[in-house]
XYZ file of C-alpha atoms in Angstrom:
387
model
C 95.766 129.797 135.079
C 94.088 133.483 135.564
C 97.655 134.748 136.720
C 99.126 133.084 133.497
C 96.264 134.886 131.162
C 96.742 138.202 132.802
C 100.748 137.956 132.497
C 100.203 137.420 128.922
C 97.541 140.098 128.206
C 95.163 137.375 127.024
C 91.359 137.335 127.985
C 89.230 134.595 128.941
C 87.436 134.532 125.602
C 90.354 134.782 123.547
C 91.886 131.298 125.114
C 91.043 129.252 121.845
C 92.142 132.091 119.580
C 95.444 132.220 120.895
C 95.819 128.728 121.104
C 95.246 128.033 117.433
C 97.169 131.292 116.336
C 100.234 130.312 118.338
C 100.181 126.872 116.681
C 99.623 128.189 113.372
C 102.908 130.393 114.338
C 104.952 127.392 115.564
C 104.019 125.894 112.241
C 105.335 128.663 110.474
C 108.611 128.912 112.391
C 109.397 125.376 111.629
C 108.767 125.355 108.167
C 110.897 129.009 107.708
C 113.727 127.961 109.684
C 114.771 124.904 108.208
C 114.079 125.980 104.711
C 116.121 129.258 105.141
C 119.220 127.884 107.331
C 119.455 124.611 104.872
C 119.474 127.088 101.836
C 121.977 129.561 103.291
C 124.547 126.565 104.138
C 123.662 124.743 101.100
C 124.491 127.519 98.798
C 127.176 129.135 100.907
C 129.004 125.483 100.513
C 128.555 124.853 96.711
C 128.748 128.667 95.238
C 130.576 130.730 97.968
C 129.641 134.417 98.023
C 129.980 135.658 94.525
C 126.662 134.565 93.013
C 124.695 135.594 96.097
C 123.646 138.993 94.805
C 122.396 137.571 91.421
C 120.556 135.249 93.302
C 119.077 138.044 95.992
C 117.896 139.577 92.312
C 116.335 136.590 91.094
C 114.707 135.772 94.194
C 113.230 139.345 93.889
C 111.818 138.652 90.747
C 110.051 135.233 91.718
C 108.737 137.187 94.896
C 107.350 139.646 92.760
C 105.454 137.707 90.449
C 104.632 134.953 92.957
C 102.748 138.020 94.990
C 101.134 139.534 92.034
C 99.619 136.399 91.408
C 98.536 135.912 94.765
C 96.648 139.124 94.526
C 94.756 138.276 91.603
C 93.794 134.699 93.269
C 92.885 136.507 96.250
C 90.471 138.573 94.617
C 89.167 135.657 92.431
C 88.942 132.975 95.556
C 89.365 135.259 98.796
C 92.149 135.049 101.291
C 91.230 131.620 103.120
C 90.911 129.454 100.212
C 94.316 130.845 98.586
C 96.025 130.451 101.844
C 94.655 126.912 102.332
C 96.022 126.140 98.747
C 99.335 128.068 99.346
C 99.982 125.829 102.225
C 99.834 122.787 100.203
C 101.792 124.248 97.588
C 104.529 125.193 99.455
C 104.898 121.733 101.306
C 104.803 120.199 97.983
C 107.481 122.591 96.478
C 109.970 121.938 99.481
C 109.014 118.204 99.165
C 110.205 118.374 95.395
C 113.854 120.254 96.275
C 114.499 117.644 98.845
C 113.878 114.852 96.463
C 115.939 116.239 93.826
C 118.863 117.505 96.286
C 119.010 113.713 97.760
C 118.305 111.941 94.460
C 119.377 113.772 91.605
C 122.576 113.572 89.792
C 123.462 117.091 90.306
C 122.828 119.157 93.409
C 124.340 122.180 91.125
C 121.286 123.377 89.793
C 118.670 122.462 92.591
C 120.855 124.360 95.182
C 121.207 127.683 93.455
C 117.174 127.204 92.709
C 116.411 126.304 96.386
C 118.097 129.154 97.464
C 116.649 131.593 95.387
C 113.085 129.882 95.942
C 113.942 130.128 99.772
C 113.858 133.969 100.135
C 110.452 134.634 98.504
C 108.490 131.544 99.915
C 109.528 132.318 103.493
C 108.384 135.702 102.895
C 105.233 134.208 101.397
C 104.413 131.633 104.136
C 105.246 134.841 106.961
C 103.010 137.126 105.297
C 99.919 134.493 105.235
C 100.477 134.449 109.092
C 100.646 138.332 109.370
C 97.677 138.392 107.112
C 95.505 135.842 109.282
C 96.503 138.090 112.260
C 95.119 141.024 110.555
C 91.892 139.018 109.521
C 91.187 137.554 112.748
C 92.439 140.086 115.538
C 90.888 143.562 115.683
C 92.916 146.667 116.878
C 93.009 146.320 120.122
C 93.818 142.731 120.249
C 96.625 143.342 117.801
C 98.149 145.777 120.216
C 98.074 143.196 122.837
C 98.823 140.006 121.266
C 100.577 140.559 118.139
C 104.026 140.048 119.784
C 102.809 137.270 121.573
C 101.488 135.359 118.519
C 104.923 136.022 116.684
C 106.623 134.250 119.585
C 105.307 130.628 118.549
C 107.243 131.103 115.233
C 110.247 132.207 117.185
C 110.148 129.547 119.872
C 109.737 126.816 116.932
C 112.542 128.519 115.345
C 114.635 128.068 118.101
C 114.414 124.572 118.458
C 114.622 123.953 114.633
C 118.078 125.835 114.644
C 119.430 123.969 117.874
C 118.394 120.533 116.304
C 120.262 120.768 113.017
C 123.934 120.378 114.059
C 122.343 117.103 116.012
C 120.029 115.963 113.341
C 122.733 116.557 110.801
C 125.153 114.128 112.504
C 122.618 111.168 112.572
C 121.033 111.861 108.903
C 122.984 110.728 105.942
C 122.498 114.149 104.088
C 121.903 117.620 105.264
C 118.994 117.502 102.535
C 116.991 115.471 104.689
C 116.142 118.218 107.215
C 114.032 120.112 104.584
C 111.483 117.508 105.120
C 110.841 118.833 108.625
C 110.296 122.368 106.660
C 107.517 120.570 104.379
C 105.903 118.711 107.637
C 105.540 122.576 108.998
C 103.932 124.027 105.752
C 101.328 120.788 106.352
C 100.823 121.772 109.822
C 100.320 125.028 108.776
C 97.285 124.015 106.661
C 95.719 122.038 109.172
C 96.044 124.837 111.793
C 94.775 127.663 109.108
C 91.512 125.200 108.509
C 90.971 124.657 112.311
C 91.005 128.575 112.469
C 88.576 129.114 109.682
C 86.159 126.613 111.259
C 86.357 127.926 114.743
C 87.164 131.363 114.673
C 84.969 134.546 113.330
C 86.863 137.158 111.342
C 87.433 140.213 113.737
C 84.914 142.983 114.164
C 85.953 146.690 114.877
C 86.159 147.166 118.524
C 85.438 150.429 120.247
C 88.958 151.618 119.830
C 89.117 151.161 116.142
C 85.528 153.221 116.130
C 87.261 155.862 118.107
C 89.886 156.022 115.582
C 87.376 156.672 112.383
C 89.123 160.099 111.829
C 92.337 158.757 111.131
C 91.202 155.565 108.816
C 92.503 155.798 105.247
C 90.099 154.405 102.600
C 91.866 155.333 99.390
C 95.564 154.261 100.187
C 97.172 155.318 97.096
C 96.500 158.902 97.569
C 97.583 158.925 100.979
C 100.900 160.181 101.958
C 101.090 157.934 104.921
C 100.609 154.833 102.620
C 103.688 156.015 100.692
C 105.712 156.690 103.737
C 105.247 153.138 104.937
C 106.168 151.937 101.415
C 109.328 153.864 101.549
C 110.065 152.635 104.875
C 109.437 148.937 104.297
C 111.560 149.312 100.959
C 114.265 150.374 103.227
C 114.006 148.028 105.665
C 113.566 145.093 103.541
C 116.680 146.353 101.862
C 118.626 146.269 105.087
C 117.963 142.434 105.817
C 119.353 141.539 102.248
C 122.864 143.885 102.715
C 123.143 142.553 106.677
C 122.673 138.818 105.583
C 125.045 139.626 102.381
C 127.737 140.636 104.718
C 126.893 137.635 107.073
C 127.191 135.282 104.192
C 130.105 137.037 103.147
C 131.913 136.262 106.169
C 130.929 132.568 106.191
C 132.485 132.429 102.847
C 135.740 133.413 104.154
C 135.042 131.040 107.346
C 134.881 128.272 104.548
C 138.169 128.724 103.134
C 139.953 128.470 106.687
C 137.702 125.934 108.520
C 135.407 123.006 107.631
C 132.104 122.860 105.996
C 130.824 121.522 109.330
C 131.975 124.899 110.877
C 130.095 126.894 108.608
C 126.696 124.955 109.325
C 126.899 125.083 112.962
C 127.499 128.882 113.012
C 124.648 129.434 110.760
C 122.427 127.501 113.154
C 123.829 128.678 116.120
C 123.569 132.386 115.230
C 120.068 131.878 113.926
C 119.183 129.981 116.913
C 120.814 132.680 119.327
C 118.926 135.398 117.265
C 115.636 133.613 117.609
C 115.879 132.899 121.430
C 116.344 136.736 122.090
C 113.640 137.144 119.281
C 111.284 134.919 122.006
C 112.187 136.682 124.725
C 111.333 140.278 123.046
C 108.000 138.979 121.649
C 106.674 137.971 124.700
C 106.988 141.611 126.276
C 106.456 143.663 123.116
C 103.054 144.481 123.952
C 103.765 146.155 126.907
C 106.690 147.990 125.395
C 104.450 149.546 122.615
C 101.558 149.983 125.358
C 103.924 152.271 127.218
C 106.635 153.645 124.824
C 104.100 153.694 121.783
C 104.232 152.716 117.973
C 106.689 155.243 117.266
C 109.081 153.481 119.500
C 108.739 150.116 117.871
C 109.466 151.451 114.756
C 112.617 153.769 114.942
C 114.290 151.058 117.501
C 115.452 149.155 114.673
C 117.330 151.996 112.283
C 118.812 153.568 115.621
C 120.507 149.995 116.796
C 121.512 148.964 113.149
C 123.362 152.230 112.929
C 125.190 151.823 115.973
C 126.508 148.520 115.461
C 127.207 149.247 111.526
C 129.243 151.882 112.684
C 131.352 149.606 115.030
C 131.730 147.036 112.269
C 133.269 149.772 109.920
C 135.734 150.662 112.965
C 136.896 147.078 113.470
C 136.992 146.243 109.781
C 139.390 149.137 109.428
C 141.964 147.887 112.380
C 141.931 144.383 110.337
C 140.323 142.442 113.367
C 138.135 139.764 111.483
C 136.713 137.710 114.351
C 135.698 141.291 116.445
C 134.218 142.597 113.004
C 132.430 139.281 112.289
C 131.246 139.596 116.093
C 129.853 143.085 114.922
C 128.230 141.964 111.759
C 126.610 138.936 113.828
C 125.257 141.482 116.126
C 123.596 143.395 113.337
C 121.783 140.824 112.034
C 121.029 139.899 115.593
C 119.562 143.855 116.221
C 117.850 143.277 112.619
C 115.945 140.493 113.420
C 115.281 140.397 116.582
C 113.964 144.144 117.018
C 112.097 143.310 113.593
C 110.296 140.324 114.643
C 109.975 141.901 118.364
C 108.581 145.541 118.063
C 108.858 146.410 114.076
C 106.101 143.634 113.124
C 103.662 144.162 115.967
C 104.252 147.801 115.191
C 103.331 147.436 111.430
C 100.458 144.869 112.248
C 98.966 147.795 114.433
C 99.318 150.259 111.705
C 98.006 148.470 108.992
C 94.753 148.772 111.195
C 94.179 152.212 109.535
C 93.538 150.879 106.249
C 90.071 149.647 107.677
C 88.644 146.942 105.147
C 91.890 147.388 103.026
C 94.030 146.503 105.602
C 95.081 142.642 104.182
C 95.224 143.972 100.713
C 97.566 146.717 101.722
C 99.633 144.128 103.976
C 100.262 142.033 101.357
C 101.075 144.534 98.977
C 103.587 146.313 101.168
C 104.987 142.991 102.751
C 105.030 141.165 99.654
C 105.859 143.010 96.441
C 107.218 146.278 97.808
C 109.588 143.629 99.834
C 110.623 141.956 96.568
C 111.228 144.944 94.727
C 113.623 146.059 97.737
C 115.275 142.583 96.882
C 115.722 143.316 93.230
C 117.350 147.095 93.854
C 119.375 146.205 96.782
C 120.282 143.015 95.175
C 121.424 144.882 92.182
C 123.246 147.448 94.379
C 125.497 144.150 95.590
C 126.203 142.859 92.235
C 127.735 146.162 91.391
C 129.646 146.224 94.602
C 130.733 142.589 94.071
C 131.587 143.385 90.605
C 133.670 146.396 91.442
C 135.478 144.543 94.366
């Protein structure tokens, strides 16, 4: 037991904290993996690729409005109360979509809006978890444990993605799988309530105190804040562009192969990505401790540029499956490095905003990411119309 704790960089007095946070993380992974996989598969099967850009734009608008409303509620009711209500609301919304898709006379409108809502909803669920990490872990704990805690969501996502093809074969409709997402949200509620009851809000550690000169008390007047805003705007935009490329190729595959092939491909690719995310998240703490936070920030752009360049080379050579492999690897790198290195690095950097860290994290990961969806979705919409 002691060796396992030492290997994972967990101190003895942190066992309960880590256990509850990992449970919360696993619940988040369960909710998001089923929600996104079913949304992507159903949308591509029913609409193809043409409507994806406009759906990304609408998803960005919904996300911005939802995050702005959450900002008001956080100020009025506090982080804990709002996150509790959020878990209830998301489970109810997902269950409602599930019932509409299964028993509705037409699945066209529910499928369209399910895809739109799934993007901001996934973001909000993950941001609630990241906000909980910031609230209950101090600077030093974030450096050691953030990657490990994120691995819980990745691990449950692996199981969920690889189970989807099997569960699809024994259930009458693929939409029934959304119930697993609703169950994940209910588990989030239970685990978050336990965290509130059992764990105290983090106090400043010695290392944080030593960084007082670097603390940022007025974020809007800090160039550092605006640099992070630009970074997240671009990083979030890359996610939408890469996911669009992946869905575009799935649309081509749907024309030449079966619908089942599309579902299996989405589930398998997402499962393989999450498996790699899990491995990297377990060792990200040691990587960041050795290489520094800057390495965690630049790793994703460098890797993405490499695979995007390869994709362009093979599209010129008209090698579809090699090109598809390059796009999958680009999506693979974007997700794996984002979860394994970029997210833990950002969680560390948010600590510099001291008591405003939760507000800054919510604004950047919520509102700014939603604006990114609108901007990059608009660019993709113009591109599709031109082509």
